[in-house]
Amino acid sequence: MRTSRSLIAGALSLATLAVAPTAAWAAPVQTATPPPAHESHQFSRSSLASMAGELGLTFGVAVNTDELENDRKYRHLATTQFSSVTAENVMKWGPMEPVRGEIDYGPAEALIASAVENDQLVRGHTLVWHSQTPAWLSPDGTETTLTPQQVRDAMQKRVTETATHFKGQIWQWDVVNEAFNEDGTYRRTVFYNAYEALGLPGHQYIADAFRWAHAADPDALLFYNDYNLEFTSPKVLAAEAMVKELLAQDVPIHGVGLQGHLATQYGFPNLQENLQRFADLGLEVALTEVDIRTFVQPDGNGGFTHEVLTPELQATTEAFWRGTLEACLAVEACNSYTVWGVGDANSWVPGVFPGEGSALLWDERLNKKAQFHELRDVLRDAIRQQ
Ligand code: G3I
């Protein structure tokens, strides 16, 4: 059952890529006999990377590159517990090209250099997204002062130049991120609107982005990535219909990422079923941004701590962590599981959902939480059952 997952994880060490940049990793055909997954020396046997590697699963983390550079404890955890890294922000269009035509590859290159040094794969995040767009393109992801043709040209340039620049170094690209509204309609983004104004189907920008990315880096696995695909909903059904349409048009899409930003208040989703939904279309699937937020104690100064409000909520949080990893392990095509950050101090959650927090595996001082041990137990049980 684990064969194809092992093949993919094992075949893709960036260190291997450095000497063999044309390694075949396009899904779904895997022919070469790869080395065992992530047996490199810096991952201790009890690390998430090693244990997941025994199951053929890549275990990743979203990295804050400032912390990686400046905080030794953060760097130690990010480089020794995880077998892949995702740039939390530095590969997004806005941070990379704040001034039109002046592209800052530096922070992303530093992250990739760290990944190579530490035998980690890289998930590229993200080529086309309506959020964190550069102000010169669109201050809010919808409005623009450019003409529709200029928007399309800028998007083609962004996809082609970025994928070309990092060619051979990216395992999986989130090519298009969050293209749907909750009701399953396409988001009217600056990209969608430009295509419509050009007389094209608005959503054709998605197919174009995948084609341009594939032309630039034919060996990268190309993913569609979104949140709230974990529950069966109009949104996940729309994403499924889109994938079918792309496949029918021979668009090079290889995977779907379910982000996995869960909250205890909404109950646990039918995650396995919705991972399997995309696997059944012949695609790889991944949990790309897992964090699990819950209600936390006020700090007495109008803000909040990361102390979970009740023992019951803590127990629910731990059960959710367990459930996400078990769902991924139960679906053969689920090849990677990524957590959206290391410690609570750097989590995006409190800024967006005041009163919620404790969403990650390490606390604000980077001490392991019960959630971390829960995931290790899941991996240990799965290894025993192999
Ligand atoms: O770097 C600037 C800094 O110069 C400035 O002073 C400061 C003032 O606000 O902002 C800093 O940028 C912030 C950036 O994170 C880096 O810290 C942005 O304001 C802030 O919006 C940005 O938030 C990120 C968010 O995406 C943007 O939408 C979060 O860190 C990041 O975790 C979050 O990640 C997203 C995924 O990419 C897609 N899926 C959802 C997920 C959570 O929202």
Short mmCIF file of C-alpha atoms and ligand atoms in Angstrom, two decimals:
data_model
loop_
_atom_site.label_atom_id
_atom_site.label_comp_id
_atom_site.label_asym_id
_atom_site.label_seq_id
_atom_site.Cartn_x
_atom_site.Cartn_y
_atom_site.Cartn_z
CA MET A 1 0.00 0.00 0.00
CA ARG A 2 2.86 2.34 0.73
CA THR A 3 4.80 1.62 -2.44
CA SER A 4 4.03 4.64 -4.54
CA ARG A 5 4.25 7.01 -1.57
CA SER A 6 7.69 5.59 -0.68
CA LEU A 7 8.86 5.87 -4.24
CA ILE A 8 7.92 9.48 -4.49
CA ALA A 9 9.25 10.54 -1.10
CA GLY A 10 12.43 8.56 -1.50
CA ALA A 11 13.17 9.73 -5.00
CA LEU A 12 13.04 13.36 -4.15
CA SER A 13 15.77 14.41 -1.84
CA LEU A 14 16.97 17.81 -2.95
CA ALA A 15 20.50 16.65 -2.35
CA THR A 16 19.86 13.98 -4.99
CA LEU A 17 18.40 16.61 -7.25
CA ALA A 18 21.47 18.74 -6.95
CA VAL A 19 23.43 16.09 -8.82
CA ALA A 20 20.57 14.81 -10.96
CA PRO A 21 18.33 17.77 -11.67
CA THR A 22 16.32 15.88 -14.26
CA ALA A 23 15.16 13.18 -11.81
CA ALA A 24 11.81 11.91 -13.03
CA TRP A 25 9.16 12.84 -10.50
CA ALA A 26 6.16 13.62 -12.62
CA ALA A 27 3.13 11.77 -11.31
CA PRO A 28 1.98 9.14 -11.60
CA VAL A 29 4.73 7.03 -13.21
CA GLN A 30 7.71 6.23 -10.98
CA THR A 31 10.19 3.78 -12.44
CA ALA A 32 13.61 4.30 -10.83
CA THR A 33 14.49 2.46 -7.63
CA PRO A 34 15.03 5.26 -5.15
CA PRO A 35 17.01 5.29 -1.93
CA PRO A 36 14.96 4.79 1.24
CA ALA A 37 13.03 7.87 2.25
CA HIS A 38 14.90 10.41 4.35
CA GLU A 39 17.56 8.29 5.96
CA SER A 40 19.99 11.15 6.09
CA HIS A 41 22.02 11.59 9.25
CA GLN A 42 20.55 14.80 10.59
CA PHE A 43 17.09 13.37 11.16
CA SER A 44 17.11 11.45 14.41
CA ARG A 45 15.13 8.22 14.35
CA SER A 46 12.44 9.71 16.57
CA SER A 47 11.98 12.86 14.46
CA LEU A 48 8.77 13.44 12.57
CA ALA A 49 10.80 13.37 9.34
CA SER A 50 12.31 9.94 10.00
CA MET A 51 9.20 8.30 11.35
CA ALA A 52 7.04 9.62 8.52
CA GLY A 53 9.80 8.64 6.09
CA GLU A 54 9.49 5.03 7.24
CA LEU A 55 5.91 5.24 6.00
CA GLY A 56 6.89 6.89 2.74
CA LEU A 57 5.39 10.18 3.86
CA THR A 58 7.13 13.54 3.62
CA PHE A 59 6.55 15.60 6.76
CA GLY A 60 6.84 19.33 6.09
CA VAL A 61 6.70 22.72 7.75
CA ALA A 62 5.97 26.26 6.62
CA VAL A 63 9.03 28.34 7.37
CA ASN A 64 9.27 31.93 8.50
CA THR A 65 12.62 32.83 6.96
CA ASP A 66 13.37 35.60 9.49
CA GLU A 67 13.07 33.10 12.32
CA LEU A 68 15.11 30.56 10.38
CA GLU A 69 17.91 33.07 10.09
CA ASN A 70 17.76 34.62 13.55
CA ASP A 71 16.49 32.06 16.07
CA ARG A 72 18.75 29.08 16.77
CA LYS A 73 16.09 26.97 18.45
CA TYR A 74 13.63 27.62 15.62
CA ARG A 75 16.29 26.73 13.07
CA HIS A 76 17.13 23.53 14.91
CA LEU A 77 13.51 22.39 14.90
CA ALA A 78 12.80 23.45 11.31
CA THR A 79 15.87 21.64 9.99
CA THR A 80 15.83 18.47 12.11
CA GLN A 81 12.15 17.54 12.47
CA PHE A 82 10.91 18.04 8.92
CA SER A 83 11.69 16.51 5.54
CA SER A 84 10.21 19.33 3.49
CA VAL A 85 9.81 23.08 3.79
CA THR A 86 7.30 25.54 2.40
CA ALA A 87 8.01 29.26 2.28
CA GLU A 88 5.31 30.77 4.49
CA ASN A 89 5.55 34.10 2.65
CA VAL A 90 8.74 34.73 0.69
CA MET A 91 7.74 33.02 -2.58
CA LYS A 92 4.45 34.90 -2.85
CA TRP A 93 4.19 37.47 -5.62
CA GLY A 94 3.82 40.58 -3.41
CA PRO A 95 6.86 39.93 -1.21
CA MET A 96 8.94 38.85 -4.23
CA GLU A 97 8.16 41.73 -6.58
CA PRO A 98 7.01 44.74 -4.54
CA VAL A 99 8.35 47.03 -7.26
CA ARG A 100 7.38 46.04 -10.78
CA GLY A 101 10.29 44.36 -12.53
CA GLU A 102 12.50 44.24 -9.42
CA ILE A 103 12.31 40.66 -8.26
CA ASP A 104 13.85 39.73 -4.92
CA TYR A 105 14.76 36.05 -5.06
CA GLY A 106 17.10 36.34 -2.05
CA PRO A 107 14.97 35.09 0.87
CA ALA A 108 13.59 32.18 -1.19
CA GLU A 109 17.07 31.24 -2.36
CA ALA A 110 18.29 31.26 1.24
CA LEU A 111 15.48 28.93 2.22
CA ILE A 112 16.29 26.57 -0.64
CA ALA A 113 19.98 26.61 0.30
CA SER A 114 19.02 25.62 3.85
CA ALA A 115 16.80 22.86 2.47
CA VAL A 116 19.59 21.47 0.30
CA GLU A 117 21.99 21.54 3.23
CA ASN A 118 19.50 19.72 5.42
CA ASP A 119 18.25 17.18 2.89
CA GLN A 120 14.77 18.67 2.71
CA LEU A 121 12.40 18.97 -0.22
CA VAL A 122 10.78 22.29 -1.10
CA ARG A 123 7.10 23.00 -1.71
CA GLY A 124 6.81 26.18 -3.73
CA HIS A 125 4.03 28.45 -2.45
CA THR A 126 2.50 30.05 -4.44
CA LEU A 127 2.57 31.26 -8.06
CA VAL A 128 -0.92 32.71 -8.55
CA TRP A 129 -2.98 33.92 -5.60
CA HIS A 130 -5.33 36.88 -5.19
CA SER A 131 -3.89 37.62 -1.73
CA GLN A 132 -0.50 39.24 -1.13
CA THR A 133 -0.42 40.50 -4.71
CA PRO A 134 1.98 43.39 -5.35
CA ALA A 135 0.30 46.80 -5.00
CA TRP A 136 1.30 47.73 -8.57
CA LEU A 137 -0.74 44.80 -9.82
CA SER A 138 -3.63 45.03 -7.39
CA PRO A 139 -3.82 46.45 -3.87
CA ASP A 140 -6.65 44.10 -2.89
CA GLY A 141 -6.50 41.18 -5.32
CA THR A 142 -9.45 42.50 -7.34
CA GLU A 143 -8.98 46.12 -8.39
CA THR A 144 -6.24 47.09 -10.84
CA THR A 145 -5.10 50.05 -12.89
CA LEU A 146 -3.57 47.73 -15.51
CA THR A 147 -5.43 46.72 -18.66
CA PRO A 148 -6.74 43.13 -18.85
CA GLN A 149 -4.02 42.23 -21.35
CA GLN A 150 -1.37 43.70 -19.05
CA VAL A 151 -2.71 41.61 -16.16
CA ARG A 152 -2.54 38.45 -18.26
CA ASP A 153 0.96 39.28 -19.49
CA ALA A 154 2.14 40.05 -15.95
CA MET A 155 0.74 36.75 -14.73
CA GLN A 156 2.43 34.81 -17.53
CA LYS A 157 5.71 36.57 -16.75
CA ARG A 158 5.37 35.88 -13.02
CA VAL A 159 4.64 32.16 -13.51
CA THR A 160 7.24 31.59 -16.20
CA GLU A 161 10.06 33.57 -14.61
CA THR A 162 9.54 32.22 -11.11
CA ALA A 163 9.22 28.57 -12.16
CA THR A 164 12.22 28.98 -14.47
CA HIS A 165 14.35 30.63 -11.80
CA PHE A 166 13.76 27.79 -9.34
CA LYS A 167 13.71 25.04 -11.97
CA GLY A 168 14.90 21.69 -10.62
CA GLN A 169 14.71 22.87 -7.00
CA ILE A 170 11.00 22.68 -6.31
CA TRP A 171 9.33 19.37 -5.56
CA GLN A 172 5.74 20.60 -5.64
CA TRP A 173 4.43 24.00 -6.71
CA ASP A 174 1.14 25.40 -5.46
CA VAL A 175 0.45 26.84 -8.89
CA VAL A 176 -2.94 28.36 -8.12
CA ASN A 177 -4.14 29.06 -4.61
CA GLU A 178 -7.69 29.55 -3.34
CA ALA A 179 -9.60 30.14 -6.58
CA PHE A 180 -13.06 29.38 -5.18
CA ASN A 181 -15.67 31.03 -3.01
CA GLU A 182 -17.40 28.94 -0.35
CA ASP A 183 -20.48 28.51 -2.56
CA GLY A 184 -18.39 26.88 -5.27
CA THR A 185 -18.34 29.84 -7.64
CA TYR A 186 -15.02 31.12 -8.89
CA ARG A 187 -13.59 34.05 -6.98
CA ARG A 188 -13.78 37.24 -9.05
CA THR A 189 -10.07 37.98 -8.69
CA VAL A 190 -7.96 40.38 -10.70
CA PHE A 191 -6.96 37.39 -12.84
CA TYR A 192 -10.49 36.08 -13.38
CA ASN A 193 -11.79 39.54 -14.23
CA ALA A 194 -8.99 40.20 -16.71
CA TYR A 195 -9.71 36.99 -18.60
CA GLU A 196 -13.43 37.76 -18.75
CA ALA A 197 -12.70 41.26 -20.01
CA LEU A 198 -10.57 39.70 -22.74
CA GLY A 199 -13.57 37.63 -23.83
CA LEU A 200 -12.17 34.39 -22.38
CA PRO A 201 -13.77 32.17 -19.73
CA GLY A 202 -12.71 33.83 -16.46
CA HIS A 203 -11.34 30.64 -14.97
CA GLN A 204 -9.11 29.93 -17.96
CA TYR A 205 -6.32 31.71 -16.09
CA ILE A 206 -6.01 28.54 -14.01
CA ALA A 207 -5.33 26.27 -16.99
CA ASP A 208 -2.90 28.82 -18.40
CA ALA A 209 -0.98 29.03 -15.11
CA PHE A 210 -0.52 25.26 -14.99
CA ARG A 211 0.59 25.13 -18.64
CA TRP A 212 3.10 27.96 -18.18
CA ALA A 213 4.48 26.43 -14.98
CA HIS A 214 4.88 23.04 -16.63
CA ALA A 215 6.63 24.55 -19.65
CA ALA A 216 9.06 26.31 -17.31
CA ASP A 217 9.76 23.38 -14.96
CA PRO A 218 8.54 20.10 -16.44
CA ASP A 219 9.72 18.00 -13.47
CA ALA A 220 7.89 19.88 -10.72
CA LEU A 221 4.65 18.44 -9.44
CA LEU A 222 1.93 21.02 -9.97
CA PHE A 223 -0.78 21.43 -7.33
CA TYR A 224 -4.04 23.28 -6.91
CA ASN A 225 -4.22 24.35 -3.23
CA ASP A 226 -7.19 25.57 -1.18
CA TYR A 227 -8.77 25.73 2.27
CA ASN A 228 -12.13 24.32 3.34
CA LEU A 229 -11.81 21.40 0.95
CA GLU A 230 -11.74 19.11 4.00
CA PHE A 231 -15.52 19.07 4.48
CA THR A 232 -17.87 17.92 1.75
CA SER A 233 -19.25 21.21 0.50
CA PRO A 234 -20.10 23.11 -2.69
CA LYS A 235 -16.50 24.30 -2.69
CA VAL A 236 -14.89 20.86 -2.76
CA LEU A 237 -17.36 19.68 -5.38
CA ALA A 238 -16.48 22.71 -7.51
CA ALA A 239 -12.77 22.00 -7.09
CA GLU A 240 -13.37 18.41 -8.15
CA ALA A 241 -15.27 19.57 -11.24
CA MET A 242 -12.46 21.98 -12.08
CA VAL A 243 -9.83 19.24 -11.80
CA LYS A 244 -11.88 16.99 -14.07
CA GLU A 245 -12.15 19.80 -16.60
CA LEU A 246 -8.41 20.48 -16.46
CA LEU A 247 -7.61 16.78 -16.90
CA ALA A 248 -10.04 16.55 -19.82
CA GLN A 249 -8.14 19.44 -21.42
CA ASP A 250 -4.77 17.72 -20.81
CA VAL A 251 -3.70 20.49 -18.47
CA PRO A 252 -0.65 19.37 -16.46
CA ILE A 253 -2.09 19.22 -12.96
CA HIS A 254 -0.58 16.57 -10.68
CA GLY A 255 -2.02 17.19 -7.26
CA VAL A 256 -4.50 18.89 -4.99
CA GLY A 257 -3.50 20.36 -1.65
CA LEU A 258 -6.06 20.45 1.13
CA GLN A 259 -4.70 23.14 3.42
CA GLY A 260 -6.08 21.76 6.69
CA HIS A 261 -6.64 24.97 8.66
CA LEU A 262 -9.09 23.46 11.14
CA ALA A 263 -10.86 24.88 14.18
CA THR A 264 -12.26 22.79 17.00
CA GLN A 265 -15.57 24.69 16.97
CA TYR A 266 -16.56 23.34 13.55
CA GLY A 267 -16.10 19.63 14.23
CA PHE A 268 -13.79 17.24 12.47
CA PRO A 269 -14.27 17.02 8.70
CA ASN A 270 -14.72 13.93 6.53
CA LEU A 271 -11.15 14.49 5.50
CA GLN A 272 -10.23 11.02 4.30
CA GLU A 273 -13.20 10.98 1.94
CA ASN A 274 -12.25 14.33 0.45
CA LEU A 275 -8.58 13.41 0.06
CA GLN A 276 -9.72 10.23 -1.66
CA ARG A 277 -12.02 12.26 -3.94
CA PHE A 278 -8.99 13.78 -5.68
CA ALA A 279 -6.88 10.64 -5.42
CA ASP A 280 -9.65 8.86 -7.35
CA LEU A 281 -9.02 11.26 -10.24
CA GLY A 282 -5.46 9.91 -10.43
CA LEU A 283 -3.87 12.85 -8.63
CA GLU A 284 -1.55 13.10 -5.69
CA VAL A 285 -2.99 14.74 -2.62
CA ALA A 286 -1.37 16.49 0.30
CA LEU A 287 -2.25 18.21 3.52
CA THR A 288 -0.36 21.41 2.88
CA GLU A 289 -1.01 23.86 5.75
CA VAL A 290 -2.25 21.99 8.80
CA ASP A 291 -2.93 23.92 11.97
CA ILE A 292 -5.71 23.43 14.51
CA ARG A 293 -6.93 26.41 16.41
CA THR A 294 -9.12 26.53 19.46
CA PHE A 295 -10.34 29.04 22.04
CA VAL A 296 -7.69 30.43 24.37
CA GLN A 297 -7.47 32.35 27.65
CA PRO A 298 -7.48 36.18 27.71
CA ASP A 299 -4.21 37.74 28.86
CA GLY A 300 -5.87 40.38 31.07
CA ASN A 301 -4.71 43.22 28.83
CA GLY A 302 -7.34 42.95 26.14
CA GLY A 303 -5.38 40.31 24.24
CA PHE A 304 -5.08 36.55 24.43
CA THR A 305 -2.58 33.91 25.46
CA HIS A 306 -2.10 30.52 23.82
CA GLU A 307 -3.42 28.78 26.97
CA VAL A 308 -6.30 26.61 25.84
CA LEU A 309 -9.56 27.60 27.51
CA THR A 310 -10.59 24.17 28.84
CA PRO A 311 -9.16 20.64 29.12
CA GLU A 312 -11.98 19.45 26.86
CA LEU A 313 -10.86 21.82 24.09
CA GLN A 314 -7.29 20.63 24.52
CA ALA A 315 -8.44 17.01 24.17
CA THR A 316 -10.42 17.92 21.05
CA THR A 317 -7.40 19.69 19.57
CA GLU A 318 -5.23 16.63 20.10
CA ALA A 319 -7.88 14.36 18.58
CA PHE A 320 -8.05 16.64 15.52
CA TRP A 321 -4.28 16.46 15.04
CA ARG A 322 -4.43 12.70 15.26
CA GLY A 323 -7.33 12.61 12.80
CA THR A 324 -5.59 14.72 10.17
CA LEU A 325 -2.51 12.53 10.09
CA GLU A 326 -4.51 9.31 10.18
CA ALA A 327 -6.60 10.52 7.24
CA CYS A 328 -3.50 11.24 5.18
CA LEU A 329 -1.96 7.88 6.06
CA ALA A 330 -5.17 6.12 5.05
CA VAL A 331 -5.02 7.53 1.52
CA GLU A 332 -2.18 6.08 -0.51
CA ALA A 333 -1.90 9.13 -2.75
CA CYS A 334 -1.36 11.42 0.25
CA ASN A 335 2.38 11.91 -0.02
CA SER A 336 3.01 14.87 2.20
CA TYR A 337 1.73 16.38 5.40
CA THR A 338 2.80 19.94 6.18
CA VAL A 339 2.20 21.93 9.36
CA TRP A 340 1.74 25.70 8.95
CA GLY A 341 4.51 26.89 11.23
CA VAL A 342 6.68 25.69 14.07
CA GLY A 343 5.65 27.50 17.27
CA ASP A 344 2.59 29.48 18.35
CA ALA A 345 4.54 32.74 18.56
CA ASN A 346 4.69 32.93 14.75
CA SER A 347 1.25 31.59 13.90
CA TRP A 348 -1.01 33.70 11.68
CA VAL A 349 -4.06 32.55 13.69
CA PRO A 350 -4.33 35.10 16.56
CA GLY A 351 -4.01 38.00 14.12
CA VAL A 352 -6.94 36.80 12.05
CA PHE A 353 -9.08 35.06 14.70
CA PRO A 354 -8.74 36.97 17.99
CA GLY A 355 -9.55 34.66 20.89
CA GLU A 356 -8.32 31.57 19.02
CA GLY A 357 -4.82 30.15 19.06
CA SER A 358 -2.61 27.29 20.24
CA ALA A 359 -2.76 26.10 16.65
CA LEU A 360 0.70 24.51 16.29
CA LEU A 361 2.84 21.69 17.67
CA TRP A 362 5.27 23.80 19.71
CA ASP A 363 4.34 26.56 22.17
CA GLU A 364 5.45 30.19 22.14
CA ARG A 365 8.83 29.24 23.65
CA LEU A 366 9.23 26.39 21.19
CA ASN A 367 8.55 23.67 23.74
CA LYS A 368 6.84 20.57 22.40
CA LYS A 369 3.11 20.37 23.10
CA ALA A 370 0.96 17.29 23.62
CA GLN A 371 -0.09 17.62 19.99
CA PHE A 372 3.46 16.83 18.89
CA HIS A 373 3.51 13.62 20.94
CA GLU A 374 0.09 12.70 19.58
CA LEU A 375 1.41 12.83 16.02
CA ARG A 376 4.45 10.77 16.92
CA ASP A 377 2.13 8.16 18.46
CA VAL A 378 0.14 8.03 15.22
CA LEU A 379 3.34 7.49 13.23
CA ARG A 380 4.62 4.88 15.69
CA ASP A 381 1.33 2.94 15.53
CA ALA A 382 1.35 3.07 11.73
CA ILE A 383 4.95 1.83 11.57
CA ARG A 384 4.09 -1.09 13.88
CA GLN A 385 1.14 -2.02 11.70
CA GLN A 386 3.14 -2.05 8.46
O1 G3I B 1 6.65 41.65 6.04
C1 G3I B 1 5.70 42.68 6.37
C2 G3I B 1 6.32 43.73 7.22
O2 G3I B 1 7.35 44.37 6.49
C3 G3I B 1 5.25 44.71 7.64
O3 G3I B 1 5.79 45.65 8.51
C4 G3I B 1 4.11 44.00 8.34
C5 G3I B 1 2.96 44.95 8.72
O4 G3I B 1 1.73 44.31 8.71
O5 G3I B 1 3.60 43.03 7.47
C6 G3I B 1 4.55 42.06 7.10
O6 G3I B 1 3.93 41.19 6.21
C7 G3I B 1 3.00 40.26 6.75
C8 G3I B 1 3.45 38.87 6.36
O7 G3I B 1 2.50 37.91 6.78
C9 G3I B 1 4.81 38.49 6.94
O8 G3I B 1 4.74 38.46 8.32
C10 G3I B 1 1.63 40.55 6.18
O9 G3I B 1 1.15 41.78 6.67
C11 G3I B 1 0.66 39.44 6.57
O10 G3I B 1 -0.56 39.63 5.90
C12 G3I B 1 1.23 38.12 6.16
O11 G3I B 1 0.34 37.10 6.59
C13 G3I B 1 0.49 35.84 5.93
C14 G3I B 1 -0.80 35.52 5.20
O12 G3I B 1 -0.71 34.23 4.63
C15 G3I B 1 -1.09 36.53 4.08
O13 G3I B 1 -2.35 36.34 3.61
C16 G3I B 1 0.78 34.80 6.99
O14 G3I B 1 2.07 35.01 7.55
C17 G3I B 1 0.73 33.41 6.35
O15 G3I B 1 0.82 32.43 7.37
C18 G3I B 1 -0.58 33.23 5.61
O16 G3I B 1 -0.55 31.96 5.00
C19 G3I B 1 -1.72 31.61 4.24
C20 G3I B 1 -1.25 30.77 3.06
O17 G3I B 1 -0.28 31.47 2.32
C21 G3I B 1 -2.43 30.39 2.18
N1 G3I B 1 -3.46 29.72 2.95
C22 G3I B 1 -3.90 30.43 4.17
C23 G3I B 1 -2.72 30.77 5.06
C24 G3I B 1 -3.17 31.45 6.34
O18 G3I B 1 -3.77 32.67 6.07
#
